[in-house]
Amino acid sequence: MERRGFLEACALISGGAALAHARVVQGASAPRRYARTRLVDIHGSPIRASGLAAETNYVFHYPFAATPCFLLRLPWPAATPAALRREDGGRYEWPGGVGPDRSIVAFSAICAHKLAYPTREVSFIRYQRDRSATSGGSVIHCCADHSVYDPTQGARVVSGPAPQPLAAIVLEHDVAKDELHALGTVGAEQFDAFFRKYEFKLGIEYGGRSRAPVDGTTVVRELAQYCRNTIQC
Ligand code: FES
């Protein structure tokens, strides 16, 4: 990693433990910074990292009003950084999980294949705890075309047609307050393609504010509360 990129990564991944365990990947691109945003519940109170239920799908929007992300507490620590590649060949490093046992991770919920994402009506993509007829367990599985991602490895592609990992959301854990902040992304963002593909739909839903930057706080909900139908496969 170039010195400038490394320093930017150090500044961005300021959650302590994540940086302490980070490896240096030669030539890796740095995380992309967005507004430091506190994760809160529907009442505006900060989410407590230690209060998150394991293996439960949580959804929040970041870094734009209409771009959904998954927040997950994995059943075991994800303490090891992962060296990953984007479809364009660019390399980057996923810093690993944060939180008391480094099991908390976040990823863009926009599938890297054809951009399926959780809507209020339906979600084809979700964390899947148990093995199914079409994949193993403890994975993020998009039932649209069966792209399967490993959330313990930066959402690396396990199987299926997705050409690259899900973009990761860089999190910061405030140890003293046990709060979580989103800081930016690392990996291949799908945001431009997402806004192009769903321009008409998002225009109706968000009234022209779909690309509004998320700033200050973002609300975290269980996927079951956010979305009426979660497809299982
Ligand atoms: S859109 Fe997710 S696998 Fe095709």
PDB file of C-alpha atoms in Angstrom, residues 74-203:
ATOM      1  CA  LEU A  74     -21.393 -12.964  13.465  1.00  0.00           C
ATOM      2  CA  PRO A  75     -21.364 -16.089  15.641  1.00  0.00           C
ATOM      3  CA  TRP A  76     -17.575 -15.860  16.002  1.00  0.00           C
ATOM      4  CA  PRO A  77     -14.903 -13.164  15.753  1.00  0.00           C
ATOM      5  CA  ALA A  78     -13.931 -11.899  12.332  1.00  0.00           C
ATOM      6  CA  ALA A  79     -10.598 -10.651  13.566  1.00  0.00           C
ATOM      7  CA  THR A  80      -8.474 -11.467  10.555  1.00  0.00           C
ATOM      8  CA  PRO A  81      -8.267  -8.885   7.768  1.00  0.00           C
ATOM      9  CA  ALA A  82      -8.895 -10.174   4.252  1.00  0.00           C
ATOM     10  CA  ALA A  83      -7.042  -9.310   1.069  1.00  0.00           C
ATOM     11  CA  LEU A  84      -9.641  -9.003  -1.688  1.00  0.00           C
ATOM     12  CA  ARG A  85      -9.966  -8.054  -5.355  1.00  0.00           C
ATOM     13  CA  ARG A  86     -12.529  -6.002  -7.196  1.00  0.00           C
ATOM     14  CA  GLU A  87     -13.784  -7.057 -10.608  1.00  0.00           C
ATOM     15  CA  ASP A  88     -11.471  -4.506 -12.216  1.00  0.00           C
ATOM     16  CA  GLY A  89      -8.492  -6.233 -10.619  1.00  0.00           C
ATOM     17  CA  GLY A  90      -7.894  -3.581  -7.978  1.00  0.00           C
ATOM     18  CA  ARG A  91      -6.839  -4.898  -4.608  1.00  0.00           C
ATOM     19  CA  TYR A  92      -8.021  -3.789  -1.212  1.00  0.00           C
ATOM     20  CA  GLU A  93      -7.967  -4.934   2.367  1.00  0.00           C
ATOM     21  CA  TRP A  94     -11.041  -5.548   4.464  1.00  0.00           C
ATOM     22  CA  PRO A  95     -10.070  -4.680   8.041  1.00  0.00           C
ATOM     23  CA  GLY A  96     -12.196  -7.302   9.826  1.00  0.00           C
ATOM     24  CA  GLY A  97     -14.919  -6.982  12.404  1.00  0.00           C
ATOM     25  CA  VAL A  98     -15.272  -4.492  15.231  1.00  0.00           C
ATOM     26  CA  GLY A  99     -16.914  -4.552  18.634  1.00  0.00           C
ATOM     27  CA  PRO A 100     -16.230  -6.351  21.891  1.00  0.00           C
ATOM     28  CA  ASP A 101     -15.309  -9.621  20.205  1.00  0.00           C
ATOM     29  CA  ARG A 102     -14.684  -8.224  16.708  1.00  0.00           C
ATOM     30  CA  SER A 103     -17.708 -10.044  15.366  1.00  0.00           C
ATOM     31  CA  ILE A 104     -19.622  -7.007  14.086  1.00  0.00           C
ATOM     32  CA  VAL A 105     -19.425  -6.346  10.359  1.00  0.00           C
ATOM     33  CA  ALA A 106     -21.317  -4.293   7.796  1.00  0.00           C
ATOM     34  CA  PHE A 107     -21.644  -4.586   4.042  1.00  0.00           C
ATOM     35  CA  SER A 108     -23.534  -2.892   1.291  1.00  0.00           C
ATOM     36  CA  ALA A 109     -26.729  -4.881   0.752  1.00  0.00           C
ATOM     37  CA  ILE A 110     -26.642  -4.245  -3.007  1.00  0.00           C
ATOM     38  CA  CYS A 111     -25.777  -7.558  -4.641  1.00  0.00           C
ATOM     39  CA  ALA A 112     -22.615  -7.422  -6.720  1.00  0.00           C
ATOM     40  CA  HIS A 113     -24.288  -9.459  -9.485  1.00  0.00           C
ATOM     41  CA  LYS A 114     -27.406  -7.647 -10.713  1.00  0.00           C
ATOM     42  CA  LEU A 115     -27.955  -5.236  -7.834  1.00  0.00           C
ATOM     43  CA  ALA A 116     -30.787  -6.963  -5.976  1.00  0.00           C
ATOM     44  CA  TYR A 117     -31.313  -5.174  -2.661  1.00  0.00           C
ATOM     45  CA  PRO A 118     -33.725  -5.117   0.283  1.00  0.00           C
ATOM     46  CA  THR A 119     -36.806  -3.027  -0.389  1.00  0.00           C
ATOM     47  CA  ARG A 120     -39.824  -2.474   1.810  1.00  0.00           C
ATOM     48  CA  GLU A 121     -41.694  -5.126  -0.177  1.00  0.00           C
ATOM     49  CA  VAL A 122     -39.151  -7.868  -0.705  1.00  0.00           C
ATOM     50  CA  SER A 123     -35.535  -8.850  -0.198  1.00  0.00           C
ATOM     51  CA  PHE A 124     -33.787 -11.583  -2.138  1.00  0.00           C
ATOM     52  CA  ILE A 125     -30.518 -10.948  -0.337  1.00  0.00           C
ATOM     53  CA  ARG A 126     -29.926 -11.594   3.362  1.00  0.00           C
ATOM     54  CA  TYR A 127     -27.661 -13.238   5.890  1.00  0.00           C
ATOM     55  CA  GLN A 128     -28.491 -16.933   6.084  1.00  0.00           C
ATOM     56  CA  ARG A 129     -27.678 -18.641   9.364  1.00  0.00           C
ATOM     57  CA  ASP A 130     -28.421 -22.243   8.463  1.00  0.00           C
ATOM     58  CA  ARG A 131     -27.373 -24.496   5.639  1.00  0.00           C
ATOM     59  CA  SER A 132     -29.986 -24.767   2.909  1.00  0.00           C
ATOM     60  CA  ALA A 133     -30.467 -26.856  -0.197  1.00  0.00           C
ATOM     61  CA  THR A 134     -28.563 -24.234  -2.183  1.00  0.00           C
ATOM     62  CA  SER A 135     -25.742 -23.127   0.123  1.00  0.00           C
ATOM     63  CA  GLY A 136     -23.956 -23.576   3.394  1.00  0.00           C
ATOM     64  CA  GLY A 137     -24.820 -21.568   6.463  1.00  0.00           C
ATOM     65  CA  SER A 138     -23.396 -18.359   7.983  1.00  0.00           C
ATOM     66  CA  VAL A 139     -23.312 -16.657   4.592  1.00  0.00           C
ATOM     67  CA  ILE A 140     -24.899 -13.731   2.825  1.00  0.00           C
ATOM     68  CA  HIS A 141     -26.967 -15.358   0.114  1.00  0.00           C
ATOM     69  CA  CYS A 142     -28.728 -13.564  -2.727  1.00  0.00           C
ATOM     70  CA  CYS A 143     -31.556 -15.822  -3.827  1.00  0.00           C
ATOM     71  CA  ALA A 144     -32.049 -13.931  -7.087  1.00  0.00           C
ATOM     72  CA  ASP A 145     -29.318 -15.971  -8.798  1.00  0.00           C
ATOM     73  CA  HIS A 146     -27.577 -17.624  -5.819  1.00  0.00           C
ATOM     74  CA  SER A 147     -24.568 -15.470  -5.271  1.00  0.00           C
ATOM     75  CA  VAL A 148     -23.138 -16.446  -1.889  1.00  0.00           C
ATOM     76  CA  TYR A 149     -20.750 -14.253   0.115  1.00  0.00           C
ATOM     77  CA  ASP A 150     -18.685 -14.970   3.215  1.00  0.00           C
ATOM     78  CA  PRO A 151     -19.192 -12.199   5.800  1.00  0.00           C
ATOM     79  CA  THR A 152     -16.263 -13.443   7.867  1.00  0.00           C
ATOM     80  CA  GLN A 153     -13.973 -12.760   4.908  1.00  0.00           C
ATOM     81  CA  GLY A 154     -15.068  -9.314   3.819  1.00  0.00           C
ATOM     82  CA  ALA A 155     -18.005 -10.709   1.823  1.00  0.00           C
ATOM     83  CA  ARG A 156     -15.712 -12.620  -0.473  1.00  0.00           C
ATOM     84  CA  VAL A 157     -17.650 -14.534  -3.158  1.00  0.00           C
ATOM     85  CA  VAL A 158     -18.097 -18.177  -2.150  1.00  0.00           C
ATOM     86  CA  SER A 159     -20.151 -19.258  -5.147  1.00  0.00           C
ATOM     87  CA  GLY A 160     -22.529 -17.972  -7.786  1.00  0.00           C
ATOM     88  CA  PRO A 161     -22.323 -15.389 -10.540  1.00  0.00           C
ATOM     89  CA  ALA A 162     -21.268 -12.314  -8.537  1.00  0.00           C
ATOM     90  CA  PRO A 163     -17.975 -11.069 -10.026  1.00  0.00           C
ATOM     91  CA  GLN A 164     -16.664  -9.440  -6.858  1.00  0.00           C
ATOM     92  CA  PRO A 165     -17.309  -9.088  -3.112  1.00  0.00           C
ATOM     93  CA  LEU A 166     -19.963  -6.870  -1.646  1.00  0.00           C
ATOM     94  CA  ALA A 167     -18.592  -3.454  -0.778  1.00  0.00           C
ATOM     95  CA  ALA A 168     -17.767  -3.307   2.922  1.00  0.00           C
ATOM     96  CA  ILE A 169     -18.785  -0.551   5.274  1.00  0.00           C
ATOM     97  CA  VAL A 170     -15.946   0.564   7.528  1.00  0.00           C
ATOM     98  CA  LEU A 171     -17.180   0.686  11.112  1.00  0.00           C
ATOM     99  CA  GLU A 172     -15.791   2.298  14.222  1.00  0.00           C
ATOM    100  CA  HIS A 173     -16.592   0.980  17.681  1.00  0.00           C
ATOM    101  CA  ASP A 174     -16.490   3.525  20.497  1.00  0.00           C
ATOM    102  CA  VAL A 175     -15.312   1.256  23.286  1.00  0.00           C
ATOM    103  CA  ALA A 176     -16.196   3.639  26.106  1.00  0.00           C
ATOM    104  CA  LYS A 177     -19.789   4.128  24.924  1.00  0.00           C
ATOM    105  CA  ASP A 178     -20.189   0.822  23.094  1.00  0.00           C
ATOM    106  CA  GLU A 179     -21.545   2.793  20.117  1.00  0.00           C
ATOM    107  CA  LEU A 180     -21.033   2.177  16.428  1.00  0.00           C
ATOM    108  CA  HIS A 181     -20.270   4.640  13.651  1.00  0.00           C
ATOM    109  CA  ALA A 182     -20.054   4.140   9.907  1.00  0.00           C
ATOM    110  CA  LEU A 183     -17.036   5.887   8.422  1.00  0.00           C
ATOM    111  CA  GLY A 184     -16.839   4.938   4.765  1.00  0.00           C
ATOM    112  CA  THR A 185     -16.572   2.048   2.341  1.00  0.00           C
ATOM    113  CA  VAL A 186     -13.895  -0.270   1.077  1.00  0.00           C
ATOM    114  CA  GLY A 187     -14.182  -2.411  -2.028  1.00  0.00           C
ATOM    115  CA  ALA A 188     -16.263  -2.015  -5.157  1.00  0.00           C
ATOM    116  CA  GLU A 189     -19.142   0.372  -4.704  1.00  0.00           C
ATOM    117  CA  GLN A 190     -22.200  -0.270  -6.845  1.00  0.00           C
ATOM    118  CA  PHE A 191     -23.839   3.047  -6.102  1.00  0.00           C
ATOM    119  CA  ASP A 192     -23.693   4.657  -9.550  1.00  0.00           C
ATOM    120  CA  ALA A 193     -25.034   1.541 -11.237  1.00  0.00           C
ATOM    121  CA  PHE A 194     -27.656   1.196  -8.506  1.00  0.00           C
ATOM    122  CA  PHE A 195     -28.936   4.743  -8.987  1.00  0.00           C
ATOM    123  CA  ARG A 196     -29.003   4.286 -12.756  1.00  0.00           C
ATOM    124  CA  LYS A 197     -30.852   0.984 -12.634  1.00  0.00           C
ATOM    125  CA  TYR A 198     -33.473   2.044 -10.116  1.00  0.00           C
ATOM    126  CA  GLU A 199     -33.737   5.734 -10.993  1.00  0.00           C
ATOM    127  CA  PHE A 200     -37.480   5.713 -11.645  1.00  0.00           C
ATOM    128  CA  LYS A 201     -38.387   3.601  -8.603  1.00  0.00           C
ATOM    129  CA  LEU A 202     -36.146   5.540  -6.245  1.00  0.00           C
ATOM    130  CA  GLY A 203     -37.442   8.809  -7.632  1.00  0.00           C
TER     131      GLY A 203
END
